[in-house]
Structure formats: C-alpha cells, structure tokens
Coordinates of C-alpha atoms and ligand atoms in Angstrom, one line a residue:
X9 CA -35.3 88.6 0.9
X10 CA -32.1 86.6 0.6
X11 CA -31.1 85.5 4.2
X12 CA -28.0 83.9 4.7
X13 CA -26.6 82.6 7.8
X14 CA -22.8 82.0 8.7
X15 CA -23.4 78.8 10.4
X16 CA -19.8 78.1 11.1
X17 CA -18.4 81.2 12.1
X18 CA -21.3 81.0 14.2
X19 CA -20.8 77.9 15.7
X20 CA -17.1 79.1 16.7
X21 CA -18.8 82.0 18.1
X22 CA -20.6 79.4 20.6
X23 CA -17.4 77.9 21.1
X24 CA -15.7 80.8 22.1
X25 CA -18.6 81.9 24.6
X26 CA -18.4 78.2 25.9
X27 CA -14.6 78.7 26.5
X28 CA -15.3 81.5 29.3
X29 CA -15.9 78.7 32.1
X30 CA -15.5 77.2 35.5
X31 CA -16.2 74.0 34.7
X32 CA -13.4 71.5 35.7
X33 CA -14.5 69.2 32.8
X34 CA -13.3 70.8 29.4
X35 CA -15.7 72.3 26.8
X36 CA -19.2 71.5 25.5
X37 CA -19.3 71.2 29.2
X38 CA -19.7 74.8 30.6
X39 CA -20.2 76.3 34.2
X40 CA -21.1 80.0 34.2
X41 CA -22.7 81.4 37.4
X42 CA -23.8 85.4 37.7
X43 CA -21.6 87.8 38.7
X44 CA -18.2 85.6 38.7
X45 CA -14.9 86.1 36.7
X46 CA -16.5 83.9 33.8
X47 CA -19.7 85.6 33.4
X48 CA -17.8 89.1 33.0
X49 CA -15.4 87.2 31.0
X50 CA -18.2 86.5 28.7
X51 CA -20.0 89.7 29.0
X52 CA -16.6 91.5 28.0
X53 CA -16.6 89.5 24.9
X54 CA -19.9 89.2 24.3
X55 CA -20.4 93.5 23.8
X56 CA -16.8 93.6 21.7
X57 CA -18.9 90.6 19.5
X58 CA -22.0 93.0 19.0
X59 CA -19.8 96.1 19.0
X60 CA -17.7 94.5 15.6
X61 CA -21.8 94.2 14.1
X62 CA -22.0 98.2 14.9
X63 CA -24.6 97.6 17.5
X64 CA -24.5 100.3 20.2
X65 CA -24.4 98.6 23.5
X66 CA -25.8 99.5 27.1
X67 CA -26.1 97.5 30.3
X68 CA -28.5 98.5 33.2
X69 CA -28.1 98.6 36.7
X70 CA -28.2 94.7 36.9
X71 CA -25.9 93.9 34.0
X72 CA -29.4 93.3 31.3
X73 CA -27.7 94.3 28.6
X74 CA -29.3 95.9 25.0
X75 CA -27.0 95.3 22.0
X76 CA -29.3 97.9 19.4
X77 CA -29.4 98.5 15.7
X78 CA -31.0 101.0 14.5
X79 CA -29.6 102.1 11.1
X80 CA -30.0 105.2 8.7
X81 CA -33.7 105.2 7.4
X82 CA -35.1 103.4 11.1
X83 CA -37.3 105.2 13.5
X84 CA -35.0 105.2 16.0
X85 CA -37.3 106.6 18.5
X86 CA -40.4 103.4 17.6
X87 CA -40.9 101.3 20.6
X88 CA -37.8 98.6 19.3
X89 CA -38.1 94.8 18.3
X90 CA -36.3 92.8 20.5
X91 CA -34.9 89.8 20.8
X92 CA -31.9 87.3 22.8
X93 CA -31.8 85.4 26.0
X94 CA -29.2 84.3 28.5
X95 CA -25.9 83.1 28.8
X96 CA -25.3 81.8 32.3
X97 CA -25.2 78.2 32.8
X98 CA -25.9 76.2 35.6
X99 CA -22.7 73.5 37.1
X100 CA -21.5 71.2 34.4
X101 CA -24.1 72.4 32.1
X102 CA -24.0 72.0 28.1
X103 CA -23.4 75.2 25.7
X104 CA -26.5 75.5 23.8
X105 CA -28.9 76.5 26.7
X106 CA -29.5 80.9 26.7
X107 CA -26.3 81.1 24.4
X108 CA -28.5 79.5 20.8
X109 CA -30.4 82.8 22.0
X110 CA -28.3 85.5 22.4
X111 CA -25.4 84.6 19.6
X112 CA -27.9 83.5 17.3
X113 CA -30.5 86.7 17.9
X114 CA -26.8 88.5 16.9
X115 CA -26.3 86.6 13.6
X116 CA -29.9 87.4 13.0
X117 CA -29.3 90.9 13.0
X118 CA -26.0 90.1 10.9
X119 CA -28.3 88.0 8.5
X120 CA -30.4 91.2 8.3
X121 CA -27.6 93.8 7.4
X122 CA -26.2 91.4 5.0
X123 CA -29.4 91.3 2.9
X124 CA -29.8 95.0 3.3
X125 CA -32.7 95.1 5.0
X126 CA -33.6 98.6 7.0
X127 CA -35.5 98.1 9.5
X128 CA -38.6 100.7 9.9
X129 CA -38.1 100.5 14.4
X130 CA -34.9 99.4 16.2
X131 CA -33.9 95.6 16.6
X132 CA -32.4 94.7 20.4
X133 CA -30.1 92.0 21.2
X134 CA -30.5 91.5 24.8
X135 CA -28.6 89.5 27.3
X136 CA -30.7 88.6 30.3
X137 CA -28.8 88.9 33.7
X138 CA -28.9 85.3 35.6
X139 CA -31.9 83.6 34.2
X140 CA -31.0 80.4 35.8
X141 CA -31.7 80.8 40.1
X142 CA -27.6 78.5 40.7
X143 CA -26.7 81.5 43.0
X144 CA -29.1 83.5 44.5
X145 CA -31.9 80.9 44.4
X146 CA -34.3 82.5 41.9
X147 CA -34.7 82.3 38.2
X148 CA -34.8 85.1 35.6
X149 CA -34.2 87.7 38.1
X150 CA -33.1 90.0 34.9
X151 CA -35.8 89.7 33.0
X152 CA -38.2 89.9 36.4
X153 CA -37.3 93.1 37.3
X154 CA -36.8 94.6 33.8
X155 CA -40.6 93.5 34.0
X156 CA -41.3 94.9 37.1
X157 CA -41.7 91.0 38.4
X158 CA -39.5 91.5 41.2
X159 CA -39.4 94.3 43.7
X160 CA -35.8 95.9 43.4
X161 CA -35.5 95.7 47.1
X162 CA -36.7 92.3 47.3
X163 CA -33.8 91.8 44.7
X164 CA -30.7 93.4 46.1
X165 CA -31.7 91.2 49.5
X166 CA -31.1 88.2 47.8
X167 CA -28.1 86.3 49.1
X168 CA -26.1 83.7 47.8
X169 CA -24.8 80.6 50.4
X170 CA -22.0 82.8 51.2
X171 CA -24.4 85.2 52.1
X172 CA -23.1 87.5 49.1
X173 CA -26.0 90.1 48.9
X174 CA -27.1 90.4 44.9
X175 CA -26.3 94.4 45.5
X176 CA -23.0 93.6 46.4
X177 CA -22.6 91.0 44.0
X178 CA -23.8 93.2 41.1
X179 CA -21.7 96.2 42.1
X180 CA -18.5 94.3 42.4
X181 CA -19.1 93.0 39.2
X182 CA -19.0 96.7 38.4
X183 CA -22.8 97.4 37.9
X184 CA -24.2 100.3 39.6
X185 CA -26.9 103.2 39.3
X186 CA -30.5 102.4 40.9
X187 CA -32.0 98.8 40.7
X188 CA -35.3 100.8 40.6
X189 CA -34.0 102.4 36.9
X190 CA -34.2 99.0 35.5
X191 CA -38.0 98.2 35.1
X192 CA -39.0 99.1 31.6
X193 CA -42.1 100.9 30.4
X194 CA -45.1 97.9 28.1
X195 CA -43.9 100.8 25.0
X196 CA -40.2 100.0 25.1
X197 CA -40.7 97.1 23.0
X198 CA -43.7 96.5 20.3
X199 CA -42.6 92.4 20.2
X200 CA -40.0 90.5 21.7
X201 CA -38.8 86.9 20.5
X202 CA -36.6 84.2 22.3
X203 CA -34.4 81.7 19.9
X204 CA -34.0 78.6 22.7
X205 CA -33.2 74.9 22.4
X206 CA -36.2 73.1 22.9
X207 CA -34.6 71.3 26.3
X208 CA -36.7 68.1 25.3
X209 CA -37.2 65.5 22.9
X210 CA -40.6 66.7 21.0
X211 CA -39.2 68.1 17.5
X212 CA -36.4 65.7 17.5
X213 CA -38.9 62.5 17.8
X214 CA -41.3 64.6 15.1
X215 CA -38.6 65.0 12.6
X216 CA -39.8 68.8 12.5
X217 CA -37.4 71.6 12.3
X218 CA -38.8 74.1 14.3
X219 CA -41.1 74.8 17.5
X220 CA -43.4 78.2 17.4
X221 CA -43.9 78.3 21.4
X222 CA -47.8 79.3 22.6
X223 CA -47.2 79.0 26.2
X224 CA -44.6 78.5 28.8
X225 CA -45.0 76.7 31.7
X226 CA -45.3 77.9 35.3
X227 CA -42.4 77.3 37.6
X228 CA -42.7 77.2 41.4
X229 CA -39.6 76.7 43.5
X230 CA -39.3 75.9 47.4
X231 CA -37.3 74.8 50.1
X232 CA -37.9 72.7 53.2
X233 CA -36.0 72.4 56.3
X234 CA -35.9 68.9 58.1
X235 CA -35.0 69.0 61.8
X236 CA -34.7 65.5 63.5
X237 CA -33.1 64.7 66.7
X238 CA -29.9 63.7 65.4
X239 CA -27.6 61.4 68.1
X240 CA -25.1 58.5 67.9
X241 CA -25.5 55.7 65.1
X242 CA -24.9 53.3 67.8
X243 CA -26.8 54.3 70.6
X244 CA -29.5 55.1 68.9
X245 CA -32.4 52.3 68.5
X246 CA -34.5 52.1 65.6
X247 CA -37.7 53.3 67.6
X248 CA -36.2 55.9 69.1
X249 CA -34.7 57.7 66.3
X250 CA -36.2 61.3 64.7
X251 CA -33.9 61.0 61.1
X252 CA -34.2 64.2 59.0
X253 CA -32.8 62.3 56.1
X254 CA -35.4 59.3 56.4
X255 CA -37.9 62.0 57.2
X256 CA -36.6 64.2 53.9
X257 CA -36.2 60.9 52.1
X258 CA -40.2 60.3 52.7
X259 CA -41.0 63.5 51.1
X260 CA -38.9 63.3 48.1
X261 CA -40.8 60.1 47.2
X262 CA -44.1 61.3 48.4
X263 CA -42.8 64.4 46.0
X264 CA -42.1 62.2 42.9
X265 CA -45.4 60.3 43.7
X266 CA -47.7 63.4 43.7
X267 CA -46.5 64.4 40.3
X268 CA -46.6 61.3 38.6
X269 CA -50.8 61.2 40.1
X270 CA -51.5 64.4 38.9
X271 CA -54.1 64.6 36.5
X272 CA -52.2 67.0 34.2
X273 CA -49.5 65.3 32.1
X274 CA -47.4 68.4 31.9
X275 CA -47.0 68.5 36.1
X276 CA -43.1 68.2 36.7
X277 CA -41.3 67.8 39.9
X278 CA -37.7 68.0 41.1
X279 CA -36.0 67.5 43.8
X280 CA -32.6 68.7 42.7
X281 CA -30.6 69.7 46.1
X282 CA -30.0 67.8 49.3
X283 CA -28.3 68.8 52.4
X284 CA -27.3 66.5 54.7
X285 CA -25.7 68.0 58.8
X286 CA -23.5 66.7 60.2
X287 CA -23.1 64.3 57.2
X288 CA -21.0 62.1 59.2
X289 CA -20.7 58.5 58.3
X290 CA -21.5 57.6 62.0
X291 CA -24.1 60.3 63.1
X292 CA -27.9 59.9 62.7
X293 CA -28.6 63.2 60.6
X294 CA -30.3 66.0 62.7
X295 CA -30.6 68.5 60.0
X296 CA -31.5 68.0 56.4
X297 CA -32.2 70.9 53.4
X298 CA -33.9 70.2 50.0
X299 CA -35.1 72.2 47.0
X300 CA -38.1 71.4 45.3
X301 CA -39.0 72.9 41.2
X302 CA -42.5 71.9 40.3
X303 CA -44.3 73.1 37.4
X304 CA -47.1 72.5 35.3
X305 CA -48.6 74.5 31.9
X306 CA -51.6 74.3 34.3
X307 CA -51.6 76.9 37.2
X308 CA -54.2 75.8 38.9
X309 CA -53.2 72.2 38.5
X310 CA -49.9 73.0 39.7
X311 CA -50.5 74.9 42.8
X312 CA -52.8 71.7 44.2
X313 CA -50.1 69.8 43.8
X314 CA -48.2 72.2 45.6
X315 CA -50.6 72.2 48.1
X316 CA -50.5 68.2 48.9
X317 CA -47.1 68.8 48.9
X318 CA -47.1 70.8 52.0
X319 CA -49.7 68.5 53.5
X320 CA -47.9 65.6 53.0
X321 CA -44.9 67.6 54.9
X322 CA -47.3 67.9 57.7
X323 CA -48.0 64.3 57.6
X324 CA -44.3 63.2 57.4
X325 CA -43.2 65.6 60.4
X326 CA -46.3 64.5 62.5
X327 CA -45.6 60.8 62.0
X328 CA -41.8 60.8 62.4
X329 CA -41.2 63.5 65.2
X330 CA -39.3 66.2 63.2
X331 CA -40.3 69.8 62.1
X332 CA -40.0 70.5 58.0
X333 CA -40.9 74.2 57.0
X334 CA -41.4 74.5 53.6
X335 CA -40.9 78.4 52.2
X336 CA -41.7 79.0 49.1
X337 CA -39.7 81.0 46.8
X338 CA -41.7 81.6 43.6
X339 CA -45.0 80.7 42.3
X340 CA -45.4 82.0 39.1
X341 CA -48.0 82.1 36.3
X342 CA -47.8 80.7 32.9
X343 CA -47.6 82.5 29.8
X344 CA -49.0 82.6 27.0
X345 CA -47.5 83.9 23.7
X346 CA -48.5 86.8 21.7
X347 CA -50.7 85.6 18.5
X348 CA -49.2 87.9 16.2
X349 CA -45.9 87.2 17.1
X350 CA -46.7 83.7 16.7
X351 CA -48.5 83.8 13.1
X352 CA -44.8 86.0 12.5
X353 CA -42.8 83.0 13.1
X354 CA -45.0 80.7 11.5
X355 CA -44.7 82.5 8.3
X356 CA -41.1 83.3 9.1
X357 CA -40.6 79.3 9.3
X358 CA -42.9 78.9 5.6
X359 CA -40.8 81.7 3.8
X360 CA -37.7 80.3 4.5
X361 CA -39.1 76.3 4.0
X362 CA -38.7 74.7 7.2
X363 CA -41.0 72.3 9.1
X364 CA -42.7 73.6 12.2
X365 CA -45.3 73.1 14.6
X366 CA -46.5 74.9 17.7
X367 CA -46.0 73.4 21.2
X368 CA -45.4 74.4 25.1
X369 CA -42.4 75.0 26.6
X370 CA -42.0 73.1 29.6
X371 CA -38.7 74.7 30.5
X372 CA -38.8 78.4 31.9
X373 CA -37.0 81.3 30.3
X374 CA -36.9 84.7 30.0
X375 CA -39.5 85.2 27.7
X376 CA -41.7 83.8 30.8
X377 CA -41.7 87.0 32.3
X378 CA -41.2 89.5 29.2
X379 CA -44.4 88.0 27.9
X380 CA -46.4 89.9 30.5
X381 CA -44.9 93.2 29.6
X382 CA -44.1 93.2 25.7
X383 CA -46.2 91.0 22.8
X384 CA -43.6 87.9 23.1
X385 CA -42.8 84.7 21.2
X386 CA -40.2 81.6 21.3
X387 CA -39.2 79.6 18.6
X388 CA -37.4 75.9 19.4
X389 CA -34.5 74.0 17.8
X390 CA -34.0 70.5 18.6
X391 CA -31.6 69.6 20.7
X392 CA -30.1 65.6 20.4
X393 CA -32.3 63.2 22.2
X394 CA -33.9 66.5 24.3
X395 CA -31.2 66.6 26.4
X396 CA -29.9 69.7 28.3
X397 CA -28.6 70.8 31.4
X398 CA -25.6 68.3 30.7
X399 CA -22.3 68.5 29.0
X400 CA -23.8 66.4 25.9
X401 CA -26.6 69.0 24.8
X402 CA -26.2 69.2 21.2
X403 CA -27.1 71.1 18.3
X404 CA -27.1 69.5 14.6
X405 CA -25.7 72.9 12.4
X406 CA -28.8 72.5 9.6
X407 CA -31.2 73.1 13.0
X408 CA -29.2 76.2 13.8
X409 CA -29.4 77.4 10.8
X410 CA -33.0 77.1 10.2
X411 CA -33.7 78.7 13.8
X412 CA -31.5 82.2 12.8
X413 CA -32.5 82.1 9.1
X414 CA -36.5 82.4 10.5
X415 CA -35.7 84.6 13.5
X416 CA -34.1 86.9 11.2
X417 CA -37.4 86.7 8.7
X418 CA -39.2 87.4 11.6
X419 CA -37.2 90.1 12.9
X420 CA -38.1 91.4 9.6
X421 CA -41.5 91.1 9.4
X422 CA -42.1 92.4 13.1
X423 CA -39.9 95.4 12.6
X424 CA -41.1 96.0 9.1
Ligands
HGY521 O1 -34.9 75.6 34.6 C1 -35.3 76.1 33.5 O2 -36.3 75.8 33.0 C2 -34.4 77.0 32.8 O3 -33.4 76.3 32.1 N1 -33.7 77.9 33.8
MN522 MN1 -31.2 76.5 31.7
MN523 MN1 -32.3 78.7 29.0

C-alpha cells in the first residue's frame, strides 16, 4: 500500500493548534489548560479539522472526544481501532507534546483514504480530555474515567486553586449528560495506539527513527503541607525558629537524594511546585506547600521509595518542630503494552523502512490507563535533545513523517 503523508500541511496544522494559547511568550511556546477559552478554541477547531476528513465526531460528558471513520464496505458495528492523544499543555509548554498524537493519528487516517484503503472495523481519532493534572491536580483524568480509573464522583469533586469544581468547569465549557455515561465497555475498541514524542533523549542519541513502547511507567503524585511557627525575621533567633521553608527545603533534598539511591535506574523524582505564606521578604515562613511526581517502570520499586519519602517527612518534622502531611493523590501501576499491537508497529515501521527499537516510556500518557482496558500500543518520535515541557521541544519533519507513515500501516494492519 502506497502511504503518503502531507508533512507540511501537516506541520501547519500543528501550527495552527499551537496558535490557540495563553501563553504570553509567542508560539512554539504554548499554554493550554482544560476547560479555558483556549482549550475550546482548539477543540472548536480541532472537530471542523476532522469534520473537513469526513470523520463523524462526538464528545462525551467530559469533552473525550471520538473523531470516527467508518467508510462504505467497514463493519461499522466491529469493536473500532483507535487511536490519538491530547492536546492540553501545561504553562509555557512546547507544541509537540499530545498534539504529534492527535493531528498526526488524523493525517493517518488521511494517509489511509488517500491510498484507498477500507478498513474491515472503524478507525477512532480520539482527543483525551486534560491528560496533563495543571488544573485540577491529576493526570489523564479523560482517559481514567473513560477506563473506569476514576470514580465519576471522585472526578466532578475535583477542584481547581480557585476551587472551580471539574463539574462546573466541564459544564461551563458546555459539556453535560452523566459523568457515569463516559466509562467505556474492554469491546469498544479491539486495539488502541498512541503517536507521542518520545519526551527524552534515547532515539535521538541512537540515531533510530522510531520507538515501539512495551511499558509505561508508573506515576505517583503528592502533596505535603509544612506548618512552622512563622514570626519576625528579627526577633527571631536561630535556635528558636520552626521554618517551613528550611523544613520543606530538607525534604526536597532528602527527596532528590532518595531517588538518585534507588536501586532502580528508572526511579524519577520531582519537586515541581513550592508555596511559600506569607512570602514576605522579612517574615520567617510559617506555611509552606510542595508537590511531589515520582515514578519508576518498577512498582514496587517506586512505592518504597515513596515510602522513605514519608519517613523521612516524619524525621524532618520531628527534628525541626513543624507538622508536614503528605496526601497522596495517585499511585498508579505501570503498563505494559499489548504484544500484538506491538509486533503491528514493528512491522508497520519494517514495511515502510524506518529504524526502530522497543523501549519504556518514562513519561505518562493516556495510553497508561487505556492499556488496562483495550489491547494498547505507543510508538515514539524523537524529539531534539529529548526535550519537552519547554518552548524549544522540536520535531525534525522526516521523524514526523516516519511516525504517521507507520501509524497509518498499522492502523491498517490492526483494522484489516
Ligand atoms: O507528566 C507526564 O508524563 C505527561 O507529560 N503528562
Ligand atoms: Mn505532557
Ligand atoms: Mn503528552
């Protein structure tokens, strides 16, 4: 089959998407949080772009939204084929990360219609509501509850720091109907595959085209509260003090420590927020907030570090006379991919002649959670130097091509 991909008009595509932003700093550099003007923005634009491929397109209670094609000689009643990913973006993000996925899975499908290709079950474009946790704390809540991952009460409770409920924020974003419709049943889709950027530096430093994902590592996320004793930066002596910040300083190190002693080399820890109350240049903090992401391809590996995380809390508190709770927000398993869907993208990648090699994703996605419902699959393109998350993530053109000319081969084979 002759696949051809419009690379360019694809890359203007991204552009656009990128466009639809908060960010104060002007395009690649993109900030698209859930449920704000931009994200609708984008969504608007987003179903016209798979409406002009003559995909028909629904959203569900939560704003996941399926882009299908299911032609004239297609079963259109076959448990579907699906594939896409996200297009939120965390603050001064790049605009590569969830978007490769979903524009790319739709030039796929265009790849497919151009070669003429019927396919034998239905092919879904879907766009995952708010895979990255910027607003309401918690990552992939889309693709969680369309998993049945996250109870839909536990859900609508969610709150963002202007204590913006997820219910409201979903319904004035003009989603309704029941959170509890959304789950979907293991025979709504016979495979599902997720074309990401690889969000590190592995294919790039191989000189390999393409990454055929087997697992995908486990994320945890928590937060701790310090309370100290807080006072008057003069009146205060040294041995008298209770500083949260000190105290919150202490763990992030012990934190960083921790990781870097663990015996599994793919443990990863974060400490990407810090509050600081009052924050005022001449008052001894009394109140300090921080977030911690730690994750490991290992689960067990990864909760023991978790664990001497807490204890080491304890210690900290004990030692320096302040309280730190630590609540834990998510604690999630691995995955591993589907080996059919895997041997599909392999010979996807050998059809079409590019270089590939399997590997683990340390970066979460959707596919994280759709691999414990549906037979899943990720393929990788580099991304320059591995970076992401930043205004410079980049994608070379020949690397996005080869990542939609074998998605759409596998596409193929897996709806064939
Ligand atoms: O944090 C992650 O791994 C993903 O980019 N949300
Ligand atoms: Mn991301
Ligand atoms: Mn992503």
């Amino acid at each position: 089959m002759h696949i051809e991909v419009h690379t360019h008009a694809l890359l203007d595509e991204l552009h656009k998407l990128a466009s639809f932003s908060a960010c104060p700093e002007p395009v690649p550099a993109v900030t698209r949080v859930v449920f704000t003007r931009e994200d609708q923005e984008a969504r608007t634009w987003l179903t016209e772009r798979f409406e002009a491929a003559g995909l028909a397109v629904r959203a569900d209670a939560i704003g996941n939204t399926f882009a299908r094609w299911a032609p004239p000689g297609c079963d259109a009643t076959a448990p579907a084929i699906g594939t896409g990913s996200h297009a939120d973006a965390i603050p001064h993000a790049g605009m590569y990360d969830g978007t490769v996925g979903v524009l790319g899975g739709l030039e796929a499908v265009r790849a497919l219609q151009r070669a003429g290709h019927t396919p034998a079950r239905p092919i879904d474009v879907v766009l995952f509501t708010s895979e990255e946790p910027t607003r309401f704390g918690l990552g992939c809540t889309g693709s969680r509850t369309l998993c049945g991952n996250l109870a839909p009460d536990t859900l609508a409770g969610l709150r963002d720091e202007q204590g913006v409920s997820f219910d409201e924020a979903r319904q004035s974003a003009g989603f309704s109907g029941a959170i509890s419709d959304v789950p979907l049943p293991p025979s709504a889709y016979a495979g599902f595959v997720e074309l990401h950027i690889e969000q590190g530096p592995t294919l790039e430093q191989d000189g390999v085209d393409l990454g055929v994902v087997t697992a995908i590592a486990a994320p945890a996320a928590a937060r701790f509260v310090v309370e100290g004793q807080g006072g008057h930066a003069g009146g205060v002596l040294m041995p008298d003090r209770h500083d949260a910040l000190c105290a919150a300083a202490e763990l992030t190190l012990a934190i960083e420590r921790l990781a870097q002693a663990s015996p599994s080399p793919d443990c990863v820890a974060t400490v990407g927020e810090l509050a600081v109350h009052p924050g005022a240049v001449n008052s001894i903090p009394s109140r300090t907030e921080l977030s911690l992401d730690l994750r490991d391809i290992d689960h067990d590996n990864r909760d023991a570090v978790l664990a001497d995380i807490q204890q080491a809390a304890r210690d900290i508190a004990q030692r320096r006379g302040v309280t730190m709770k630590g609540r834990v927000l998510n604690a999630d398993a691995p995955a591993r991919c589907d080996a059919a869907v895997i041997s599909a993208l392999k010979q996807a990648a050998q059809d079409a002649g590019y270089s590939h090699r399997t590997m683990v994703s340390r970066a979460y996605h959707d596919s994280l959670f759709m691999a414990g419902r549906f037979p899943t699959g990720m393929l990788f393109i580099p991304c320059r130097n591995g970076v992401s998350h930043r205004p410079d993530e980049f994608v070379e053109p020949d690397h996005l091509e080869a990542g939609v000319a074998t998605l759409a081969r596998t596409l193929a084979l897996l709806s064939a």
